[in-house]
Short mmCIF file of C-alpha atoms in Angstrom, two decimals:
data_model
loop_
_atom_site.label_atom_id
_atom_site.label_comp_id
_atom_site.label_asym_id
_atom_site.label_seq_id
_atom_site.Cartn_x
_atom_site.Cartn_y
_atom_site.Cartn_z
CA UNK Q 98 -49.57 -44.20 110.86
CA UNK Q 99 -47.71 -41.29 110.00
CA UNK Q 100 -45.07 -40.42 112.47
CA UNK Q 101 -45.08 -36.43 113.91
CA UNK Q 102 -43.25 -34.28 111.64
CA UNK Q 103 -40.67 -32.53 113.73
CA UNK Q 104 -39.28 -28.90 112.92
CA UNK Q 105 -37.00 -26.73 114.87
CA UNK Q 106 -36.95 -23.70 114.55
CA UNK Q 107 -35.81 -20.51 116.20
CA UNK Q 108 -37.79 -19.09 119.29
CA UNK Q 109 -37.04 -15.48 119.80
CA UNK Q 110 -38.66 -12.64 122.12
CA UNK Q 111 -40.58 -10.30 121.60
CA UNK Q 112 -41.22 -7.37 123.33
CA UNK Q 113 -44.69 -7.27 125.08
CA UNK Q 114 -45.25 -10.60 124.34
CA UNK Q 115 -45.57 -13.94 126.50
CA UNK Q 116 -42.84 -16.34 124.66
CA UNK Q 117 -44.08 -19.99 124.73
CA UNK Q 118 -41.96 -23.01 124.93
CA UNK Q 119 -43.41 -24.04 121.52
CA UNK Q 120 -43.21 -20.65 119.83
CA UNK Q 121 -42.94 -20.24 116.11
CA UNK Q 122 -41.56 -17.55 113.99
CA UNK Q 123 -42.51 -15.37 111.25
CA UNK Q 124 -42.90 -17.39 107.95
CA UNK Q 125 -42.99 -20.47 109.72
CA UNK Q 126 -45.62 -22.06 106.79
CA UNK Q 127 -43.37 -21.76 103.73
CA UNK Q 128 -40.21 -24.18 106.21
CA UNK Q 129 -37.99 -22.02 103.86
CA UNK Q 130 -38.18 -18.00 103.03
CA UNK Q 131 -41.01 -18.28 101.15
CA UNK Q 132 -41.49 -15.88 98.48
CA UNK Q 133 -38.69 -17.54 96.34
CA UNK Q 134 -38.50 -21.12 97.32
CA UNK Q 135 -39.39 -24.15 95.10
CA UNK Q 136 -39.45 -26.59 98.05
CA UNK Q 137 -42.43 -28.99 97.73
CA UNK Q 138 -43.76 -28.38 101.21
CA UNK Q 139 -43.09 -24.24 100.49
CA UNK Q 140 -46.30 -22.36 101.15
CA UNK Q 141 -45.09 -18.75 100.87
CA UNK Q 142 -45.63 -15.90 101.96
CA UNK Q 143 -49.68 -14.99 103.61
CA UNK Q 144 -51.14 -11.32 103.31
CA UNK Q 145 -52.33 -12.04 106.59
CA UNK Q 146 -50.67 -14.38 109.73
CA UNK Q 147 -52.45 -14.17 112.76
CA UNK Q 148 -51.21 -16.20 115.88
CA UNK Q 149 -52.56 -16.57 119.33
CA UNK Q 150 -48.67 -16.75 120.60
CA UNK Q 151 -48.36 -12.97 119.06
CA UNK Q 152 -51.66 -11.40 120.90
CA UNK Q 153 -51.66 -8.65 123.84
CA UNK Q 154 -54.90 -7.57 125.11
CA UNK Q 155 -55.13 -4.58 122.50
CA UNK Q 156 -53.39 -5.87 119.89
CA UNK Q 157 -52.47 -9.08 117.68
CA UNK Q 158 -49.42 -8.78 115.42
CA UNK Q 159 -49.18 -9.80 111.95
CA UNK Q 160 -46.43 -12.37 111.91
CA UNK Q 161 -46.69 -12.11 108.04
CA UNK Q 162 -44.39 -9.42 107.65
CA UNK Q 163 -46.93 -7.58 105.43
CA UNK Q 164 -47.60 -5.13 108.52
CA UNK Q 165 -51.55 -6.07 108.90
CA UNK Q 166 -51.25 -6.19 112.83
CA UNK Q 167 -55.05 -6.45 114.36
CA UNK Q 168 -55.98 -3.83 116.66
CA UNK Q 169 -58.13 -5.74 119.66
CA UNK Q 170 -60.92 -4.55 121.08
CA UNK Q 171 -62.82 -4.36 124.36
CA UNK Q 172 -59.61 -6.60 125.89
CA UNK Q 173 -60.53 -10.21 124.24
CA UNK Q 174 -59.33 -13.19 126.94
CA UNK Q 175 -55.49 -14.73 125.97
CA UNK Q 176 -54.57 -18.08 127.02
CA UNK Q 177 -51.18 -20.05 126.54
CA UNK Q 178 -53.24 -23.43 126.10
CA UNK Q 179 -52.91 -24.50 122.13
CA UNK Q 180 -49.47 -22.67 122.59
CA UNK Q 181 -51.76 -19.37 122.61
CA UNK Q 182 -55.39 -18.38 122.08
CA UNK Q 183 -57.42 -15.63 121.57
CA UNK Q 184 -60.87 -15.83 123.24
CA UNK Q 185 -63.37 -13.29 122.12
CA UNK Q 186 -67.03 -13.03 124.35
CA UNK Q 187 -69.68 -12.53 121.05
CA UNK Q 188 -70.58 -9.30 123.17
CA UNK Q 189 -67.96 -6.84 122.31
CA UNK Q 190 -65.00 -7.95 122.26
CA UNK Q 191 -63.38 -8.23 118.23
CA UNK Q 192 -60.36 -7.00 116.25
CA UNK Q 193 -60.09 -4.71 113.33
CA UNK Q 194 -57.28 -5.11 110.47
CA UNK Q 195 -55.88 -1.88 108.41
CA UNK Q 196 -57.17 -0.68 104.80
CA UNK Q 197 -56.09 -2.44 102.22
CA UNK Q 198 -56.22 -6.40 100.96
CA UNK Q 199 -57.29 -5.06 97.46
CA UNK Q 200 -56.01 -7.47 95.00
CA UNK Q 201 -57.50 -10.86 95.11
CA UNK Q 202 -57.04 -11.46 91.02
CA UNK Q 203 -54.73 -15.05 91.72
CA UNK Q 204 -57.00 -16.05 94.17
CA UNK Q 205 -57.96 -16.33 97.79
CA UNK Q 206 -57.34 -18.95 100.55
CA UNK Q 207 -58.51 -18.07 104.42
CA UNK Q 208 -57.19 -20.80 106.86
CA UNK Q 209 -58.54 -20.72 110.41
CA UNK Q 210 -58.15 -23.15 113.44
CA UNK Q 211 -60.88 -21.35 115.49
CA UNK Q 212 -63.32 -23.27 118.45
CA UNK Q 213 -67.05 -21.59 118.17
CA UNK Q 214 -68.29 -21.54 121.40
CA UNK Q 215 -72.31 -22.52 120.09
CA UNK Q 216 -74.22 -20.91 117.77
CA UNK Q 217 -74.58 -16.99 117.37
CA UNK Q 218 -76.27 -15.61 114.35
CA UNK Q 219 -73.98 -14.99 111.53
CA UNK Q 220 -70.51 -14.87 113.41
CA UNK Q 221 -67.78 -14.35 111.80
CA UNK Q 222 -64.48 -15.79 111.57
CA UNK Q 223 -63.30 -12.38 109.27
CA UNK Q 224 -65.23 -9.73 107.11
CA UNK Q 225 -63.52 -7.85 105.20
CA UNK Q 226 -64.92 -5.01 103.12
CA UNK Q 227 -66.17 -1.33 102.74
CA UNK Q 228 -69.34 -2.03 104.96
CA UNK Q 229 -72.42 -3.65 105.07
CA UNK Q 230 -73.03 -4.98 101.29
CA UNK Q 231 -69.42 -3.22 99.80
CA UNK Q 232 -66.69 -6.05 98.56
CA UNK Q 233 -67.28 -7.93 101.15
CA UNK Q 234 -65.39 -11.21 102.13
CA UNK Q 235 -66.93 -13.48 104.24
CA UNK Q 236 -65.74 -16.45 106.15
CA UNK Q 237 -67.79 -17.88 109.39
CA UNK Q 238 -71.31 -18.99 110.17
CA UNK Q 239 -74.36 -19.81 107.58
CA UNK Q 240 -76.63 -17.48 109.71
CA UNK Q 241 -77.91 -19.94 112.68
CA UNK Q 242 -76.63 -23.09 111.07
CA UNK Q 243 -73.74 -25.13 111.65
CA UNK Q 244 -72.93 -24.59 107.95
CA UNK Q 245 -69.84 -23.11 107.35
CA UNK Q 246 -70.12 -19.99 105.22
CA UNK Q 247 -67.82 -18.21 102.43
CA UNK Q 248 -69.46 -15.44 100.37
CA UNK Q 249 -68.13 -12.97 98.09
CA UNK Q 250 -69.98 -9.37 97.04
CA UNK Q 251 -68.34 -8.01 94.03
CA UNK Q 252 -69.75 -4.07 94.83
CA UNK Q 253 -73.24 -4.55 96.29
CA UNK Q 254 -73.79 -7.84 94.32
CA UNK Q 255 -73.47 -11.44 96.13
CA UNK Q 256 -72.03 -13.04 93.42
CA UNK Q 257 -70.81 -16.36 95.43
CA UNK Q 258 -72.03 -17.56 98.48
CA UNK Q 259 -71.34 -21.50 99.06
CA UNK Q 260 -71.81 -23.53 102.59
CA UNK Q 261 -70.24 -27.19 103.81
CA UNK Q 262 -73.07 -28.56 105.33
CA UNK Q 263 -72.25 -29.50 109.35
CA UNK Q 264 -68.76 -28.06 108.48
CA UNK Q 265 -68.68 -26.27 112.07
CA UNK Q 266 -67.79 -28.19 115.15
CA UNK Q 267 -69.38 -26.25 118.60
CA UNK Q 268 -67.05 -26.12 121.40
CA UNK Q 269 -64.19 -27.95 119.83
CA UNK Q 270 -61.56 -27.13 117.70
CA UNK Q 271 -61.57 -26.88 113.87
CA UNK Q 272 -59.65 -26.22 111.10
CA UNK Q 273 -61.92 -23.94 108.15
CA UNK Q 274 -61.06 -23.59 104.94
CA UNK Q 275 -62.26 -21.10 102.11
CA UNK Q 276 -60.55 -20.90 98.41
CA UNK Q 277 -61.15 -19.75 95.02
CA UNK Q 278 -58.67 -20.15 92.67
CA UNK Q 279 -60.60 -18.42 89.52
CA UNK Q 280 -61.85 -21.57 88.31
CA UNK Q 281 -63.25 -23.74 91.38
CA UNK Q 282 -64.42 -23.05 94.88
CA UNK Q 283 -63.59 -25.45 97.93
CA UNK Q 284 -64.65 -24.80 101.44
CA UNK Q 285 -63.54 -27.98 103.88
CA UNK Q 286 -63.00 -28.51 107.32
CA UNK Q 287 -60.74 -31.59 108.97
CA UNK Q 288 -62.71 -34.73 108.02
CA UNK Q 289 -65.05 -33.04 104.71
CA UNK Q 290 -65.10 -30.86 101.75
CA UNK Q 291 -66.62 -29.72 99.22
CA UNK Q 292 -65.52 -27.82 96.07
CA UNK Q 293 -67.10 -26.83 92.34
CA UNK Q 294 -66.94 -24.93 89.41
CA UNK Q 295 -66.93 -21.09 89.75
CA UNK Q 296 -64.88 -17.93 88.18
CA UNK Q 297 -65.38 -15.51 90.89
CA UNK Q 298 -62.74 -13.58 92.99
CA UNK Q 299 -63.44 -10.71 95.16
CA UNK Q 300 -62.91 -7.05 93.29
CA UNK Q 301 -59.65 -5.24 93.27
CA UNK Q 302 -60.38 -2.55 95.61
CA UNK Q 303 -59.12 -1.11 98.56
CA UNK Q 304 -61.13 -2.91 101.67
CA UNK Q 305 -61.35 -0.32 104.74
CA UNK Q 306 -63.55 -2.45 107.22
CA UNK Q 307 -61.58 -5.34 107.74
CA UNK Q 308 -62.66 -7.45 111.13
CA UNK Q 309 -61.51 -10.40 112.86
CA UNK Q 310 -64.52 -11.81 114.70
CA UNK Q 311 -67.43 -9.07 113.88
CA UNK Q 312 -69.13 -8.37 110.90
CA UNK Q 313 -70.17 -5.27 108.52
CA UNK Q 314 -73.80 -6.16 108.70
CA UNK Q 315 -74.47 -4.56 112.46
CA UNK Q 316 -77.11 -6.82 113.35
CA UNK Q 317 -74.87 -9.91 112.83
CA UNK Q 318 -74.33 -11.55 116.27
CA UNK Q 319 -70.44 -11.07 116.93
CA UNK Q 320 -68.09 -14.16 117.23
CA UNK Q 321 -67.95 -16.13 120.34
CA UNK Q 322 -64.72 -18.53 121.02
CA UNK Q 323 -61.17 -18.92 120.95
CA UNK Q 324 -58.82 -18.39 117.88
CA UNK Q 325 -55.69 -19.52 117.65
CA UNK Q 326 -54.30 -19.24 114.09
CA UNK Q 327 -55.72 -17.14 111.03
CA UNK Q 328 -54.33 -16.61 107.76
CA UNK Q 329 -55.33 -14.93 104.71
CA UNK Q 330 -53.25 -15.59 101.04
CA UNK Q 331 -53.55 -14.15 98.38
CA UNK Q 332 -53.78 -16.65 96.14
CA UNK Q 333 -55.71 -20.24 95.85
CA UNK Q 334 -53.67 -22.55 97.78
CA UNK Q 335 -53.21 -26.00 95.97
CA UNK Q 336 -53.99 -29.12 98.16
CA UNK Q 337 -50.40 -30.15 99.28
CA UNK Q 338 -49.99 -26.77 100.71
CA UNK Q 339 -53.17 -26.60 102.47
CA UNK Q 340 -52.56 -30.03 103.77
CA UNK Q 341 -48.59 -28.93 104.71
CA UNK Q 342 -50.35 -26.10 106.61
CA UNK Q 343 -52.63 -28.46 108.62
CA UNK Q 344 -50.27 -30.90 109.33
CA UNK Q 345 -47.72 -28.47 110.49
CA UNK Q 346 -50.22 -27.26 113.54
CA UNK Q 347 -52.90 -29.38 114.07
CA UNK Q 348 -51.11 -31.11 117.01
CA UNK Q 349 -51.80 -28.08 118.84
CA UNK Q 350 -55.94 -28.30 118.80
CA UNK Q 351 -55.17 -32.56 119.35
CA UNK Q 352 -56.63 -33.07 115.39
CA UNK Q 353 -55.44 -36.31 113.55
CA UNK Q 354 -52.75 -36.19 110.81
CA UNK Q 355 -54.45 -35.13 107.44
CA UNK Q 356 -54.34 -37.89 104.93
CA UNK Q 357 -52.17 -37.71 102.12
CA UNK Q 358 -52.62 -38.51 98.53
CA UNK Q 359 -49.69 -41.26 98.26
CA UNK Q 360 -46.99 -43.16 99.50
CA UNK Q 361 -44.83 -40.85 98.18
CA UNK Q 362 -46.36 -37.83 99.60
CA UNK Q 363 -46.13 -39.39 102.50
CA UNK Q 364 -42.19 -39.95 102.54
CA UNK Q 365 -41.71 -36.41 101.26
CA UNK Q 366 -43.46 -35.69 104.66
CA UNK Q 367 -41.55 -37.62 107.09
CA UNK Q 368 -38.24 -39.36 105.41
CA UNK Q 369 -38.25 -41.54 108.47
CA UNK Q 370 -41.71 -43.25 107.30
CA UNK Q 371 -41.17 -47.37 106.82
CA UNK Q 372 -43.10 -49.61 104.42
CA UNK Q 373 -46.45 -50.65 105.88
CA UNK Q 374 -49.81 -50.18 105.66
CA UNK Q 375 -51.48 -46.10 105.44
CA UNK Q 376 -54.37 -44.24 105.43
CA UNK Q 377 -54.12 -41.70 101.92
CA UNK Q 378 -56.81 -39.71 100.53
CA UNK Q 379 -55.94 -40.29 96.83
CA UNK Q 380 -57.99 -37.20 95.43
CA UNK Q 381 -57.51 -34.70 98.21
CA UNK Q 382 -60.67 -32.67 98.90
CA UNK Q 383 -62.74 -34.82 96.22
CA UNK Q 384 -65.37 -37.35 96.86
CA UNK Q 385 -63.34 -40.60 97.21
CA UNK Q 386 -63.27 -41.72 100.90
CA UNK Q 387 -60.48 -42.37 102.65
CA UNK Q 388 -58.59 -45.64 102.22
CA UNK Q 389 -55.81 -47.84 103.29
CA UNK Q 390 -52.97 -48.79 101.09
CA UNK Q 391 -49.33 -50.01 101.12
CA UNK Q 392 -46.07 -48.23 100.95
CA UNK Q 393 -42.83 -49.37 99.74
CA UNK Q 394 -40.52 -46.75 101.19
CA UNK Q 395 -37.48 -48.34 100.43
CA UNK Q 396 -37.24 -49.56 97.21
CA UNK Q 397 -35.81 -47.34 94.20
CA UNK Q 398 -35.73 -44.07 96.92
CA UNK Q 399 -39.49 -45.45 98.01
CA UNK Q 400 -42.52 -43.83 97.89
CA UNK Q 401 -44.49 -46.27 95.85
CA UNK Q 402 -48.26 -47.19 96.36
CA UNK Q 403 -49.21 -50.42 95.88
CA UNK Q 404 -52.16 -51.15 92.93
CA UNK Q 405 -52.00 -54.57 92.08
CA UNK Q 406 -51.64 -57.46 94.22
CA UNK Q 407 -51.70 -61.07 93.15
CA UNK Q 408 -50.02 -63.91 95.38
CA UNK Q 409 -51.64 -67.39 93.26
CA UNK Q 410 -50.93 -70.80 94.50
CA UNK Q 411 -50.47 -73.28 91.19
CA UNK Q 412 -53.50 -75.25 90.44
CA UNK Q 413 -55.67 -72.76 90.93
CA UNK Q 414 -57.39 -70.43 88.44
CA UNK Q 415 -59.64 -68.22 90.86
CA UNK Q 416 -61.73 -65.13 90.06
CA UNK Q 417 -59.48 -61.44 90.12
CA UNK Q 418 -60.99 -58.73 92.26
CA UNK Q 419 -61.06 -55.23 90.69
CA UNK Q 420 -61.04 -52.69 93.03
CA UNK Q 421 -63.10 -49.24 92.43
CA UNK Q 422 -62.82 -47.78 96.04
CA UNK Q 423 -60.17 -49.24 97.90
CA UNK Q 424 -56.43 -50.64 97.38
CA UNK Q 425 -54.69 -53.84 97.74
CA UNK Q 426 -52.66 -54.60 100.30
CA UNK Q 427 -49.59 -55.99 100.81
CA UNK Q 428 -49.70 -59.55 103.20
CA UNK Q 429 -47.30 -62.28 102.39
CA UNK Q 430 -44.65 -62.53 99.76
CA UNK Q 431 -43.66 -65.87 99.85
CA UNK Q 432 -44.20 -68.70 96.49
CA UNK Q 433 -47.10 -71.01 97.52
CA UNK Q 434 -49.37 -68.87 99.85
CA UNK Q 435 -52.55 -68.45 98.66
CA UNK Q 436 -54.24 -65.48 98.83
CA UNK Q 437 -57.06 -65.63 96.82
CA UNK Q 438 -59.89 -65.43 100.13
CA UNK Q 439 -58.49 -62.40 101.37
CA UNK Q 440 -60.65 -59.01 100.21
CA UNK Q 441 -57.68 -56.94 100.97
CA UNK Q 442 -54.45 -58.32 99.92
CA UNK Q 443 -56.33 -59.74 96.53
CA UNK Q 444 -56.41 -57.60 93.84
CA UNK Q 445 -56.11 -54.78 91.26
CA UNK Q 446 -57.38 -51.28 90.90
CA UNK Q 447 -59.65 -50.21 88.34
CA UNK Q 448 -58.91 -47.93 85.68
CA UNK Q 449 -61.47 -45.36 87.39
CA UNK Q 450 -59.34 -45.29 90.29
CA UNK Q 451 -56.31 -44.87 88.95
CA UNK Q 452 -57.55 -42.24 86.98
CA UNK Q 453 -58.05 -40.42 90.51
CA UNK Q 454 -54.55 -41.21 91.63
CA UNK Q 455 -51.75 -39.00 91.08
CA UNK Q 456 -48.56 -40.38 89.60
CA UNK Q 457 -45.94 -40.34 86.54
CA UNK Q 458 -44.08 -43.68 87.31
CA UNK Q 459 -44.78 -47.33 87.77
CA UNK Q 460 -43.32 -50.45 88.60
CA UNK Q 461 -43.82 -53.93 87.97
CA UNK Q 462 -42.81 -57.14 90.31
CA UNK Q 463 -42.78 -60.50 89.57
CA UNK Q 464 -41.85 -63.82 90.54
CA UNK Q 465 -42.94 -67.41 89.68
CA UNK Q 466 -41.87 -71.35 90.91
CA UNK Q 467 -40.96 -72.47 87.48
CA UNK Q 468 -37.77 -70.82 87.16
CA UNK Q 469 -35.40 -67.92 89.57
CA UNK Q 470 -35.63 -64.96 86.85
CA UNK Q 471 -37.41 -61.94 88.56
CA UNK Q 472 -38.97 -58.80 86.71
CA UNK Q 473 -38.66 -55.45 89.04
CA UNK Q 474 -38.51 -52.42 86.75
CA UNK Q 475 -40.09 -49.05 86.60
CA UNK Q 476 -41.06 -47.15 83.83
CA UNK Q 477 -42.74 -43.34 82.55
CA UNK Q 478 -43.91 -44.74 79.69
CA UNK Q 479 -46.49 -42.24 78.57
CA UNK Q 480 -48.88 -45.59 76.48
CA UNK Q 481 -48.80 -47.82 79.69
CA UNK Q 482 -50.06 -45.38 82.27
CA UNK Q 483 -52.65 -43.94 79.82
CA UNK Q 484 -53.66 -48.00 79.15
CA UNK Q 485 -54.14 -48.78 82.58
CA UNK Q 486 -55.96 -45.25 83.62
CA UNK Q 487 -58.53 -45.57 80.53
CA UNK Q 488 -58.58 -49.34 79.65
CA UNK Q 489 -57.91 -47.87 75.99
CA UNK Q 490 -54.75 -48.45 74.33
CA UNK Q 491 -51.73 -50.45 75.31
CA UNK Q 492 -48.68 -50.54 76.21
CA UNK Q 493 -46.82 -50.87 73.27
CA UNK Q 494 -43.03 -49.49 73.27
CA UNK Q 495 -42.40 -50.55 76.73
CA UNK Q 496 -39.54 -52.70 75.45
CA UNK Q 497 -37.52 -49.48 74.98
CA UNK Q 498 -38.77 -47.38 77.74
CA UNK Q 499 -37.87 -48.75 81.01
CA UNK Q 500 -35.43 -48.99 83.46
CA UNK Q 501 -34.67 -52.29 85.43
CA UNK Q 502 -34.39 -51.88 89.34
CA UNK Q 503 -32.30 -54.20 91.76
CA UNK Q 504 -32.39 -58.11 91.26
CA UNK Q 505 -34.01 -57.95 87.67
CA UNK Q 506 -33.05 -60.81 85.63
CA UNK Q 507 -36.19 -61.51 83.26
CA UNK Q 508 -36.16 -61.25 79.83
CA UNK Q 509 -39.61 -59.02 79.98
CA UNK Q 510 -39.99 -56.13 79.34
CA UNK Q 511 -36.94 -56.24 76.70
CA UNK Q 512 -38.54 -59.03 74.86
CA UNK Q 513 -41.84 -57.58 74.56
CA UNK Q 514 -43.21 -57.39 70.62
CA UNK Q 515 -46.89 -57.91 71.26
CA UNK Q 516 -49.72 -56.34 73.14
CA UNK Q 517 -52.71 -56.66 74.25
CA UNK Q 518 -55.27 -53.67 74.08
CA UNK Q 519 -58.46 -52.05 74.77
CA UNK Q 520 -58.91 -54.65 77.93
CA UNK Q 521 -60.83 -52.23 80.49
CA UNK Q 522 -60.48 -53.50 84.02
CA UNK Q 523 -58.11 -55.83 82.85
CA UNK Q 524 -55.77 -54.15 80.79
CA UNK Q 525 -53.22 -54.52 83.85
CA UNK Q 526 -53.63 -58.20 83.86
CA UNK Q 527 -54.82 -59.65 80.75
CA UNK Q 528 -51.47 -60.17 78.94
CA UNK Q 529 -50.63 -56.20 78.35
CA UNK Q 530 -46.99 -57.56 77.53
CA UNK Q 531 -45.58 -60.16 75.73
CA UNK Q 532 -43.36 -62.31 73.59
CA UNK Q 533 -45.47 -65.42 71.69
CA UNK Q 534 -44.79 -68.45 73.04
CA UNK Q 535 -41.82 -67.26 74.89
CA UNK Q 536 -42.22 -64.88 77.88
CA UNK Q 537 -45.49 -63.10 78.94
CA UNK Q 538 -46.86 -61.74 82.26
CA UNK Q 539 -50.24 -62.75 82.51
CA UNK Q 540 -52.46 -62.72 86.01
CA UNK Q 541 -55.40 -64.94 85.10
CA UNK Q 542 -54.63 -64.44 80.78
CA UNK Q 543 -57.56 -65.47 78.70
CA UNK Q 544 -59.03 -66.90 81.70
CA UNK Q 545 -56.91 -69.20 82.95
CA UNK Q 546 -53.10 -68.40 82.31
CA UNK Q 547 -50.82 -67.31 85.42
CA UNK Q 548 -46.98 -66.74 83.68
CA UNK Q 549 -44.20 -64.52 84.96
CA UNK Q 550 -41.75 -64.22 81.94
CA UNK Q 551 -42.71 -67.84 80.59
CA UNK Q 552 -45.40 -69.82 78.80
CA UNK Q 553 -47.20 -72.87 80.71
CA UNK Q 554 -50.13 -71.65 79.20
CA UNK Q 555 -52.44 -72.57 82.55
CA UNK Q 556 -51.98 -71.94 86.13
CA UNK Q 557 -49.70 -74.98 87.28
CA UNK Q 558 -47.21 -72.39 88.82
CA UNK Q 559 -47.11 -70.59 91.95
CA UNK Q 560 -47.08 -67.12 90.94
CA UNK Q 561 -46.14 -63.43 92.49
CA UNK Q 562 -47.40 -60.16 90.42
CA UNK Q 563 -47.49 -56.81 91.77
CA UNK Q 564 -48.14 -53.00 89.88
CA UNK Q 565 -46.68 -50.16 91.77
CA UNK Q 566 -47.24 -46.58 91.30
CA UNK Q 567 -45.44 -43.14 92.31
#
């Protein structure tokens, strides 16, 4: 699995405050000074960066640098477990941010790892608005539920209010989610999410009753249980950045790694990863469960996910697998094993799949026992990964848009003239590249045809084909 991701940074003192061995500065999401940077794990700069490390008894600084520090009330309890916590009583005890957080009009993202004691009616994780039924932004509990509830009132109107069923763990920690990016909603937690199709964004207007823990509806029950990190941007986070946030301080509340979307994802993560097998999340916060796949982390700078898999032993012609929710795997390379009885090493995605997946490049790998040429190259070609997302098209031009990677001696790709199309679930397999009578790559071709850069025209070969993607 993936290994920790280890940052150093600077611990420094400040004055009234309990310093922690683990400690983290001011900015510490964006890894560089965040405003300006264009580094892929960059989150930038939060309105709002509350963190139990930074909390006295009457007050819990804003490690932003926006200036939004949190006056406490009523003396909530601090702790140094989960490198610092803030423990509030659902009695009295809450915290009240200054006027302001007016413009919302690029979006909003509230990130929480908070630990609800049970259930109290309506507590919040923050409220932030002009009073009861004003602007107000909520983010906590679906009145007695475990939902987890975000609402917006634009003036006196409730003009969103969506829940994640279950989405609150009692008396364990969490990490709680709320965005709206002007075009979709998604509220998640650590294992589920949900998301959908809405405009809304809180009004631009000054917000005066701004509370950490309490609510502007005073019959709402107040929140009871520790906090240890809060953060407010504004602006919809995208799903890499949400997921850099998680990963870089879940270990503190003992949550798993969050899943990435790909192999290379996962190398941009932690440039120590090795090729092997992964759990990945291919469309983030959609509906696709999670699912195992293989990285090559080597080859070509690595990073590649693995989408075909065929190892064939000669004589044989047996059925392909097409794969709609899960991945092929990587087992043996070697000329001669058979894999055709294993449900995980045997196969090739489906064009609805891949259609989920994110990538711009891909790379084909192929060997065969009839002769030592080898095709390994990787293309952008614009026609092939439309072809084998949608089944429609092909991948004519290939022949000129490629670029051959270490040990490539076929004549494929170069060769290519004629193409296959419109072949649906097979349009990776089903001869999508070709020469007549000369070289072709065919897994299984019109039924019974396993070639790598030749023409047998049946399956007397052992044969090796493999699709990569990054």
């Amino acid at each position: 699995m993936i290994n920790s991701f280890k940052i150093f940074l600077f611990i420094y003192l400040l004055s009234g405050f309990t310093v922690l061995n683990s400690q983290i500065t001011s900015f510490q999401y964006g890894l560089t000074h965040p405003n300006t940077s264009t580094s892929s794990s960059s989150i930038g700069r939060p309105i709002l960066l509350l963190d139990g490390a930074f909390a006295t008894t009457s007050s819990w600084t804003d490690t932003s640098g926006q200036g939004n520090t949190v006056a406490l009330y009523n003396s909530p309890t601090l702790s140094s477990t989960q490198d610092g916590i803030v423990g509030f009583n659902g009695l009295n005890q809450y915290g009240i941010a200054p006027s302001g957080f007016d413009d919302f009009s690029n979006g909003i993202t509230i990130l929480a790892f908070v630990n609800f004691n049970g259930v109290s009616n309506w507590e919040r994780i923050l409220d932030f608005g002009n009073g009861e039924e004003s602007n107000n932004i909520f983010f906590g509990r679906d009145a007695s539920t475990n939902n987890l509830g975000f609402g917006i009132r634009q003036g006196s109107t409730p003009t969103f209010f969506q829940t994640l069923t279950n989405g609150i763990t009692n008396n364990g920690w969490g990490f709680y989610v709320g965005r709206l990016n002007g075009t979709t909603y998604t509220l998640l937690n650590q294992t589920t999410s949900i998301s959908g199709s809405t405009s809304v964004l809180p009004n631009v207007v000054t917000r005066n009753n701004n509370y950490i823990g309490e609510s502007n509806w005073p019959a709402d029950d107040l929140f009871d249980g520790s906090m240890g990190v809060v953060a407010l941007y504004d602006r919809g986070l995208t799903d890499s950045q949400i997921i850099t946030f998680y990963n870089q301080y879940r270990e503190r509340y003992s949550l798993p790694p969050w899943p990435f979307k790909n192999c290379k994802e996962i190398l941009e993560y932690d440039n120590s990863s090795t090729s092997g097998i992964y759990a990945i999340d291919i469309d983030g916060f959609g509906a696709l469960p999670l699912m195992d796949c293989y990285c090559d982390m080597t080859t070509d700078g690595g990073g590649w996910t693995l989408v075909l898999n065929y190892l064939h032993q000669s004589n044989t012609n047996p059925a392909l697998s097409v794969k709609t929710n899960t991945l092929p795997l990587q087992g043996s390379t070697t000329l001669g094993v058979d894999e055709s009885g294993s449900l995980t090493n045997w196969g090739h995605t489906a064009p609805s799949l891949l259609t989920a997946m994110a990538f711009t490049e891909l790379r084909f790998y192929g060997k065969t026992s009839a002769h030592g040429r080898i095709i390994n190259f990787k293309n952008s070609h614009s026609n092939t990964i439309n072809y084998f997302k949608t089944g429609t098209g092909s991948m004519s031009g290939i022949n000129s848009n490629y670029s051959t990677l270490e040990g490539h001696t076929a004549y494929l790709p170069s060769s290519a003239i004629d193409y296959f199309s419109n072949e649906g679930n097979l349009a990776m397999t089903n001869f999508p590249f070709w020469l007549a009578g000369t070289n072709h790559w065919g897994i299984k071709g019109g039924g019974n045809r396993w070639e790598v850069d030749d023409y047998p025209g049946d399956s007397s070969n052992h044969t090796f084909h493999q699709i990569w993607v990054r």
